[in-house]
Amino acid sequence: MAEKQESYQNGVLATLAVMGGKWKPLILCHMGAGPIRPAELRRVVPGISPKVLTDQLRELERDEIIERHVYNEVPPHVEYEITEYGHTLNKVLVAMSSWGEDRIKRLQDKGQTVDLVYPEHDGYSN
Amino acid sequence: MAEKQESYQNGVLATLAVMGGKWKPLILCHMGAGPIRPAELRRVVPGISPKVLTDQLRELERDEIIERHVYNEVPPHVEYEITEYGHTLNKVLVAMSSWGEDRIKRLQDKGQTVDLVYPEHDGYSN
DNA sequence: AACATAACTTACTTTTAGGTAAGTAATGTA
DNA sequence: TACATTACTTACCTAAAAGTAAGTTATGTT
């Protein structure tokens, strides 16, 4: 590992550039089951503000992780869907989820309360 | 995956709570080869400020990812070392590194310059 | 006696990610 | 004709993260 330090780092950083931040991992967790509308995402990702959700979705779209489908209807109808490329992120999400689950168990075994795990949701209750 | 949404999320969030942020992944990338002193970390992680490095190391220590060894000498001598538990994070780092490397190749194949990959280093040149 | 050293701590200031609020579009319903 | 709907956009504001700068410690070297 000592010889490959730099590329090791760069890969990690490139990944964080795409799926880092407070909301992107949560959003991606809810996009595996198929196309989803922003309103539904707001419902299942409690606490996210409409603006930030839009921002994050646009960035994921720009990075080709998700696709935006617009249906020309009134009221507007938009769906976001993970791309084929986006699905390759699953390995990372699964590795993170798995380690995190283990950590949660660890903390619970030590009698510690596991906070900080889910962003508070107050406001934007729907 | 649809039924396990929430725990999937929580695992990811628990992981991000420990190794998220701008510097922690980089720091961890440089700690696989054995104990390392803060001054050396400042050298290999260009751009990090002394205070932020200290902050990040303390958090990693609090989360039992690394250990702090103090040698009572003058001038002070401190070493940080990954714990056994900390080493379990490697799977995550490797998954992220691997995905990120692939992404870098993808971008290069499309003729795009890969920026944002490494924090700028100006100031604290040593 | 002044200076260097390593690893801090304290007390700020700056940056940036995230949050709030108000407005827009186009149409259907009360 | 007023209001509701969805998915925004624009403009502004706040809080958390990161950065800067100036001590502090105890000893050894010049």
CSV table of C-alpha atoms (C1' of nucleotides) in Angstrom, one decimal:
chain,number,residue,atom,x,y,z
A,1,MET,CA,0.0,0.0,0.0
A,2,ALA,CA,2.9,2.3,0.7
A,3,GLU,CA,3.9,2.6,-3.0
A,4,LYS,CA,0.4,3.4,-4.2
A,5,GLN,CA,-0.4,6.1,-1.7
A,6,GLU,CA,-1.1,8.8,-4.1
A,7,SER,CA,-3.4,7.1,-6.5
A,8,TYR,CA,-5.1,5.5,-3.5
A,9,GLN,CA,-5.8,9.0,-2.2
A,10,ASN,CA,-6.9,10.3,-5.5
A,11,GLY,CA,-9.4,7.6,-6.0
A,12,VAL,CA,-10.9,8.2,-2.6
A,13,LEU,CA,-11.1,11.9,-3.3
A,14,ALA,CA,-12.7,11.5,-6.6
A,15,THR,CA,-15.4,9.3,-5.0
A,16,LEU,CA,-16.0,11.9,-2.3
A,17,ALA,CA,-16.3,14.6,-4.9
A,18,VAL,CA,-19.2,12.7,-6.4
A,19,MET,CA,-21.0,11.2,-3.4
A,20,GLY,CA,-19.6,13.2,-0.4
A,21,GLY,CA,-21.7,15.7,1.5
A,22,LYS,CA,-24.5,15.5,3.9
A,23,TRP,CA,-27.3,14.3,1.7
A,24,LYS,CA,-26.0,12.5,-1.4
A,25,PRO,CA,-25.5,9.1,0.2
A,26,LEU,CA,-29.1,9.2,1.6
A,27,ILE,CA,-30.5,10.2,-1.7
A,28,LEU,CA,-28.7,7.4,-3.4
A,29,CYS,CA,-29.9,4.9,-0.8
A,30,HIS,CA,-33.5,5.7,-1.9
A,31,MET,CA,-32.9,5.5,-5.6
A,32,GLY,CA,-32.0,1.9,-6.0
A,33,ALA,CA,-35.7,0.8,-6.4
A,34,GLY,CA,-36.4,2.7,-9.6
A,35,PRO,CA,-37.3,6.1,-10.7
A,36,ILE,CA,-38.4,8.5,-8.0
A,37,ARG,CA,-40.0,11.9,-7.9
A,38,PRO,CA,-38.5,14.8,-5.9
A,39,ALA,CA,-41.6,15.1,-3.8
A,40,GLU,CA,-41.2,11.4,-2.8
A,41,LEU,CA,-37.6,11.9,-2.0
A,42,ARG,CA,-38.5,14.8,0.2
A,43,ARG,CA,-40.8,12.5,2.0
A,44,VAL,CA,-38.3,9.6,2.6
A,45,VAL,CA,-35.3,11.9,3.3
A,46,PRO,CA,-36.8,13.9,6.1
A,47,GLY,CA,-35.1,17.2,6.9
A,48,ILE,CA,-33.8,18.0,3.5
A,49,SER,CA,-34.9,21.4,2.1
A,50,PRO,CA,-36.4,21.6,-1.4
A,51,LYS,CA,-33.6,23.8,-2.6
A,52,VAL,CA,-30.8,21.5,-1.3
A,53,LEU,CA,-32.5,18.5,-2.7
A,54,THR,CA,-32.6,20.1,-6.1
A,55,ASP,CA,-28.9,21.2,-5.8
A,56,GLN,CA,-27.8,17.7,-4.9
A,57,LEU,CA,-29.8,16.1,-7.6
A,58,ARG,CA,-28.4,18.5,-10.2
A,59,GLU,CA,-24.9,17.6,-9.1
A,60,LEU,CA,-25.5,13.9,-9.3
A,61,GLU,CA,-27.0,14.5,-12.7
A,62,ARG,CA,-24.0,16.5,-13.8
A,63,ASP,CA,-21.8,13.7,-12.6
A,64,GLU,CA,-23.8,11.2,-14.6
A,65,ILE,CA,-24.9,9.2,-11.6
A,66,ILE,CA,-28.6,9.9,-12.1
A,67,GLU,CA,-30.8,11.0,-15.0
A,68,ARG,CA,-33.6,13.6,-15.0
A,69,HIS,CA,-36.8,12.7,-16.9
A,70,VAL,CA,-39.2,15.5,-17.5
A,71,TYR,CA,-42.8,14.8,-18.4
A,72,ASN,CA,-44.4,17.9,-19.9
A,73,GLU,CA,-47.5,18.0,-17.8
A,74,VAL,CA,-49.2,20.5,-15.5
A,75,PRO,CA,-48.5,20.4,-12.6
A,76,PRO,CA,-44.9,19.5,-13.5
A,77,HIS,CA,-43.8,15.9,-13.3
A,78,VAL,CA,-40.1,15.0,-13.0
A,79,GLU,CA,-38.5,11.7,-12.2
A,80,TYR,CA,-34.9,10.9,-11.3
A,81,GLU,CA,-33.3,7.6,-12.0
A,82,ILE,CA,-29.9,6.0,-11.4
A,83,THR,CA,-27.9,5.5,-14.5
A,84,GLU,CA,-26.1,2.3,-15.3
A,85,TYR,CA,-22.9,4.0,-14.3
A,86,GLY,CA,-24.5,5.3,-11.1
A,87,HIS,CA,-25.3,1.7,-10.1
A,88,THR,CA,-21.5,1.0,-9.9
A,89,LEU,CA,-21.5,3.2,-6.8
A,90,ASN,CA,-23.4,0.4,-5.0
A,91,LYS,CA,-20.2,-1.4,-4.1
A,92,VAL,CA,-19.1,1.7,-2.2
A,93,LEU,CA,-22.4,2.2,-0.5
A,94,VAL,CA,-22.6,-1.4,0.5
A,95,ALA,CA,-19.1,-1.3,2.0
A,96,MET,CA,-19.9,1.9,3.9
A,97,SER,CA,-23.3,0.5,5.0
A,98,SER,CA,-21.7,-2.7,6.2
A,99,TRP,CA,-18.9,-1.0,8.2
A,100,GLY,CA,-21.4,1.5,9.6
A,101,GLU,CA,-23.8,-1.2,10.7
A,102,ASP,CA,-20.9,-2.9,12.5
A,103,ARG,CA,-20.0,0.3,14.2
A,104,ILE,CA,-23.5,0.9,15.4
A,105,LYS,CA,-23.6,-2.6,16.9
A,106,ARG,CA,-20.2,-1.9,18.5
A,107,LEU,CA,-21.4,1.3,20.1
A,108,GLN,CA,-24.6,-0.3,21.3
A,109,ASP,CA,-22.6,-3.2,22.8
A,110,LYS,CA,-20.7,-0.6,24.8
A,111,GLY,CA,-23.9,1.0,26.0
A,112,GLN,CA,-23.4,4.1,24.0
A,113,THR,CA,-26.3,5.8,22.4
A,114,VAL,CA,-25.9,6.2,18.7
A,115,ASP,CA,-26.8,9.7,17.7
A,116,LEU,CA,-25.6,11.8,14.8
A,117,VAL,CA,-26.8,8.9,12.6
A,118,TYR,CA,-29.7,10.5,11.1
A,119,PRO,CA,-30.1,14.3,10.4
A,120,GLU,CA,-32.8,15.8,12.5
A,121,HIS,CA,-36.0,16.5,10.8
A,122,ASP,CA,-37.8,19.6,11.8
A,123,GLY,CA,-39.5,21.8,9.3
A,124,TYR,CA,-40.4,20.7,5.9
A,125,SER,CA,-42.4,17.9,7.5
A,126,ASN,CA,-44.0,17.6,4.0
B,1,MET,CA,-32.8,-3.5,-1.1
B,2,ALA,CA,-36.1,-1.7,-0.8
B,3,GLU,CA,-37.0,-3.3,2.6
B,4,LYS,CA,-33.7,-2.5,4.2
B,5,GLN,CA,-33.6,1.1,3.2
B,6,GLU,CA,-33.3,2.6,6.5
B,7,SER,CA,-30.6,0.5,8.0
B,8,TYR,CA,-28.8,0.8,4.7
B,9,GLN,CA,-28.9,4.6,5.2
B,10,ASN,CA,-27.9,4.4,8.8
B,11,GLY,CA,-24.8,2.4,8.1
B,12,VAL,CA,-23.7,4.8,5.5
B,13,LEU,CA,-24.3,7.7,7.8
B,14,ALA,CA,-22.4,6.1,10.7
B,15,THR,CA,-19.5,5.6,8.4
B,16,LEU,CA,-19.5,9.2,7.1
B,17,ALA,CA,-19.7,10.4,10.7
B,18,VAL,CA,-16.3,8.7,11.3
B,19,MET,CA,-14.4,9.1,8.0
B,20,GLY,CA,-16.3,11.9,6.2
B,21,GLY,CA,-15.0,15.4,5.8
B,22,LYS,CA,-12.3,16.9,3.7
B,23,TRP,CA,-9.2,15.5,5.3
B,24,LYS,CA,-9.9,12.2,7.2
B,25,PRO,CA,-9.8,9.9,4.1
B,26,LEU,CA,-6.4,11.4,3.1
B,27,ILE,CA,-5.0,11.1,6.6
B,28,LEU,CA,-6.1,7.5,6.8
B,29,CYS,CA,-4.5,6.8,3.4
B,30,HIS,CA,-1.2,7.7,4.9
B,31,MET,CA,-1.5,5.7,8.1
B,32,GLY,CA,-1.6,2.2,6.7
B,33,ALA,CA,2.2,1.8,6.7
B,34,GLY,CA,2.7,2.2,10.4
B,35,PRO,CA,2.9,4.8,13.1
B,36,ILE,CA,3.4,8.3,11.8
B,37,ARG,CA,4.2,11.7,13.4
B,38,PRO,CA,2.0,14.8,12.9
B,39,ALA,CA,4.9,16.6,11.2
B,40,GLU,CA,5.3,13.8,8.7
B,41,LEU,CA,1.5,13.9,8.0
B,42,ARG,CA,1.7,17.6,7.4
B,43,ARG,CA,4.4,16.9,4.8
B,44,VAL,CA,2.5,14.1,3.0
B,45,VAL,CA,-0.9,15.8,3.2
B,46,PRO,CA,-0.1,19.1,1.6
B,47,GLY,CA,-2.4,21.9,2.4
B,48,ILE,CA,-3.7,20.8,5.7
B,49,SER,CA,-3.2,23.3,8.5
B,50,PRO,CA,-1.7,22.2,11.8
B,51,LYS,CA,-4.8,23.0,13.7
B,52,VAL,CA,-7.1,21.1,11.4
B,53,LEU,CA,-4.8,18.1,11.4
B,54,THR,CA,-4.8,18.1,15.2
B,55,ASP,CA,-8.6,18.3,15.2
B,56,GLN,CA,-9.1,15.5,12.7
B,57,LEU,CA,-6.6,13.2,14.5
B,58,ARG,CA,-8.4,13.9,17.8
B,59,GLU,CA,-11.7,12.9,16.3
B,60,LEU,CA,-10.3,9.8,14.8
B,61,GLU,CA,-8.8,9.0,18.1
B,62,ARG,CA,-12.1,9.6,19.9
B,63,ASP,CA,-13.7,7.2,17.4
B,64,GLU,CA,-11.1,4.6,18.2
B,65,ILE,CA,-9.8,4.5,14.6
B,66,ILE,CA,-6.3,5.6,15.6
B,67,GLU,CA,-4.2,5.7,18.8
B,68,ARG,CA,-2.1,8.5,20.1
B,69,HIS,CA,1.3,7.6,21.6
B,70,VAL,CA,3.2,10.2,23.5
B,71,TYR,CA,6.9,10.0,24.2
B,72,ASN,CA,7.8,12.3,27.0
B,73,GLU,CA,10.7,14.0,25.3
B,74,VAL,CA,11.7,17.5,24.6
B,75,PRO,CA,10.9,18.6,21.9
B,76,PRO,CA,7.6,16.7,22.1
B,77,HIS,CA,7.4,13.4,20.2
B,78,VAL,CA,3.9,12.0,19.3
B,79,GLU,CA,3.0,9.2,17.0
B,80,TYR,CA,-0.4,8.2,15.7
B,81,GLU,CA,-1.2,4.6,14.7
B,82,ILE,CA,-4.2,2.9,13.2
B,83,THR,CA,-5.9,0.6,15.7
B,84,GLU,CA,-7.0,-2.9,14.8
B,85,TYR,CA,-10.5,-1.6,14.6
B,86,GLY,CA,-9.4,1.2,12.4
B,87,HIS,CA,-7.9,-1.3,9.9
B,88,THR,CA,-11.4,-2.6,9.3
B,89,LEU,CA,-12.1,0.7,7.5
B,90,ASN,CA,-9.7,-0.4,4.7
B,91,LYS,CA,-12.5,-2.2,2.9
B,92,VAL,CA,-14.4,1.0,2.6
B,93,LEU,CA,-11.3,3.0,1.5
B,94,VAL,CA,-10.4,0.4,-1.0
B,95,ALA,CA,-14.0,0.4,-2.5
B,96,MET,CA,-13.9,4.2,-2.7
B,97,SER,CA,-10.4,4.2,-4.1
B,98,SER,CA,-11.3,1.7,-6.7
B,99,TRP,CA,-14.5,3.4,-7.8
B,100,GLY,CA,-12.7,6.8,-7.9
B,101,GLU,CA,-9.8,5.4,-10.0
B,102,ASP,CA,-12.3,4.1,-12.5
B,103,ARG,CA,-14.0,7.5,-12.5
B,104,ILE,CA,-10.8,9.3,-13.1
B,105,LYS,CA,-10.1,7.0,-16.1
B,106,ARG,CA,-13.6,7.6,-17.4
B,107,LEU,CA,-13.2,11.4,-17.2
B,108,GLN,CA,-9.8,11.2,-18.9
B,109,ASP,CA,-11.2,9.0,-21.7
B,110,LYS,CA,-13.7,11.7,-22.3
B,111,GLY,CA,-10.9,14.3,-22.5
B,112,GLN,CA,-12.0,16.0,-19.3
B,113,THR,CA,-9.4,17.4,-17.0
B,114,VAL,CA,-9.7,15.9,-13.5
B,115,ASP,CA,-9.5,18.7,-11.1
B,116,LEU,CA,-11.0,18.9,-7.6
B,117,VAL,CA,-9.2,15.7,-6.9
B,118,TYR,CA,-6.5,17.0,-4.5
B,119,PRO,CA,-6.9,20.0,-2.2
B,120,GLU,CA,-4.8,22.9,-3.3
B,121,HIS,CA,-1.6,23.4,-1.3
B,122,ASP,CA,-0.6,26.9,-0.7
B,123,GLY,CA,0.8,28.0,2.6
B,124,TYR,CA,2.1,25.6,5.2
B,125,SER,CA,4.6,24.3,2.6
B,126,ASN,CA,6.3,22.7,5.6
C,1,DA,C1',20.4,35.1,26.9
C,2,DA,C1',18.3,34.3,22.7
C,3,DC,C1',16.6,30.8,19.6
C,4,DA,C1',15.0,26.4,17.8
C,5,DT,C1',12.2,22.4,18.3
C,6,DA,C1',7.3,19.6,18.0
C,7,DA,C1',2.9,19.4,19.1
C,8,DC,C1',0.0,21.6,20.6
C,9,DT,C1',-4.0,25.4,22.6
C,10,DT,C1',-6.6,29.6,22.3
C,11,DA,C1',-8.8,33.0,20.0
C,12,DC,C1',-10.1,34.6,16.5
C,13,DT,C1',-11.6,35.2,11.0
C,14,DT,C1',-13.0,33.3,6.6
C,15,DT,C1',-15.2,30.1,3.6
C,16,DT,C1',-18.6,27.2,2.1
C,17,DA,C1',-22.3,24.1,2.6
C,18,DG,C1',-26.7,24.2,3.8
C,19,DG,C1',-31.2,26.6,5.0
C,20,DT,C1',-35.1,30.0,4.5
C,21,DA,C1',-38.4,32.6,2.1
C,22,DA,C1',-40.5,34.4,-1.7
C,23,DG,C1',-41.7,34.1,-6.4
C,24,DT,C1',-42.6,31.6,-11.2
C,25,DA,C1',-45.0,28.6,-14.6
C,26,DA,C1',-49.2,26.5,-16.6
C,27,DT,C1',-53.3,24.4,-15.9
C,28,DG,C1',-57.5,22.3,-13.2
C,29,DT,C1',-60.7,22.7,-9.8
C,30,DA,C1',-63.9,25.1,-6.2
D,1,DT,C1',-61.5,34.5,-9.9
D,2,DA,C1',-59.0,32.7,-6.3
D,3,DC,C1',-56.4,28.7,-5.0
D,4,DA,C1',-54.0,24.4,-5.5
D,5,DT,C1',-50.6,21.7,-7.7
D,6,DT,C1',-45.1,20.4,-8.7
D,7,DA,C1',-40.7,21.5,-9.5
D,8,DC,C1',-38.4,24.6,-9.6
D,9,DT,C1',-35.3,29.7,-9.5
D,10,DT,C1',-33.5,33.7,-7.3
D,11,DA,C1',-31.9,36.1,-3.6
D,12,DC,C1',-30.6,36.2,0.8
D,13,DC,C1',-29.1,34.4,5.5
D,14,DT,C1',-26.9,31.2,9.0
D,15,DA,C1',-24.1,27.7,11.0
D,16,DA,C1',-20.5,24.6,10.8
D,17,DA,C1',-16.1,23.6,8.9
D,18,DA,C1',-11.8,25.2,7.9
D,19,DG,C1',-8.0,28.5,8.1
D,20,DT,C1',-4.8,32.0,10.4
D,21,DA,C1',-2.0,33.8,13.9
D,22,DA,C1',-0.2,34.0,18.1
D,23,DG,C1',0.9,32.0,22.3
D,24,DT,C1',2.7,27.8,25.4
D,25,DT,C1',5.8,24.0,27.1
D,26,DA,C1',10.5,22.3,28.4
D,27,DT,C1',14.9,21.6,27.1
D,28,DG,C1',19.2,21.8,24.1
D,29,DT,C1',22.1,24.2,21.2
D,30,DT,C1',24.6,28.7,19.7
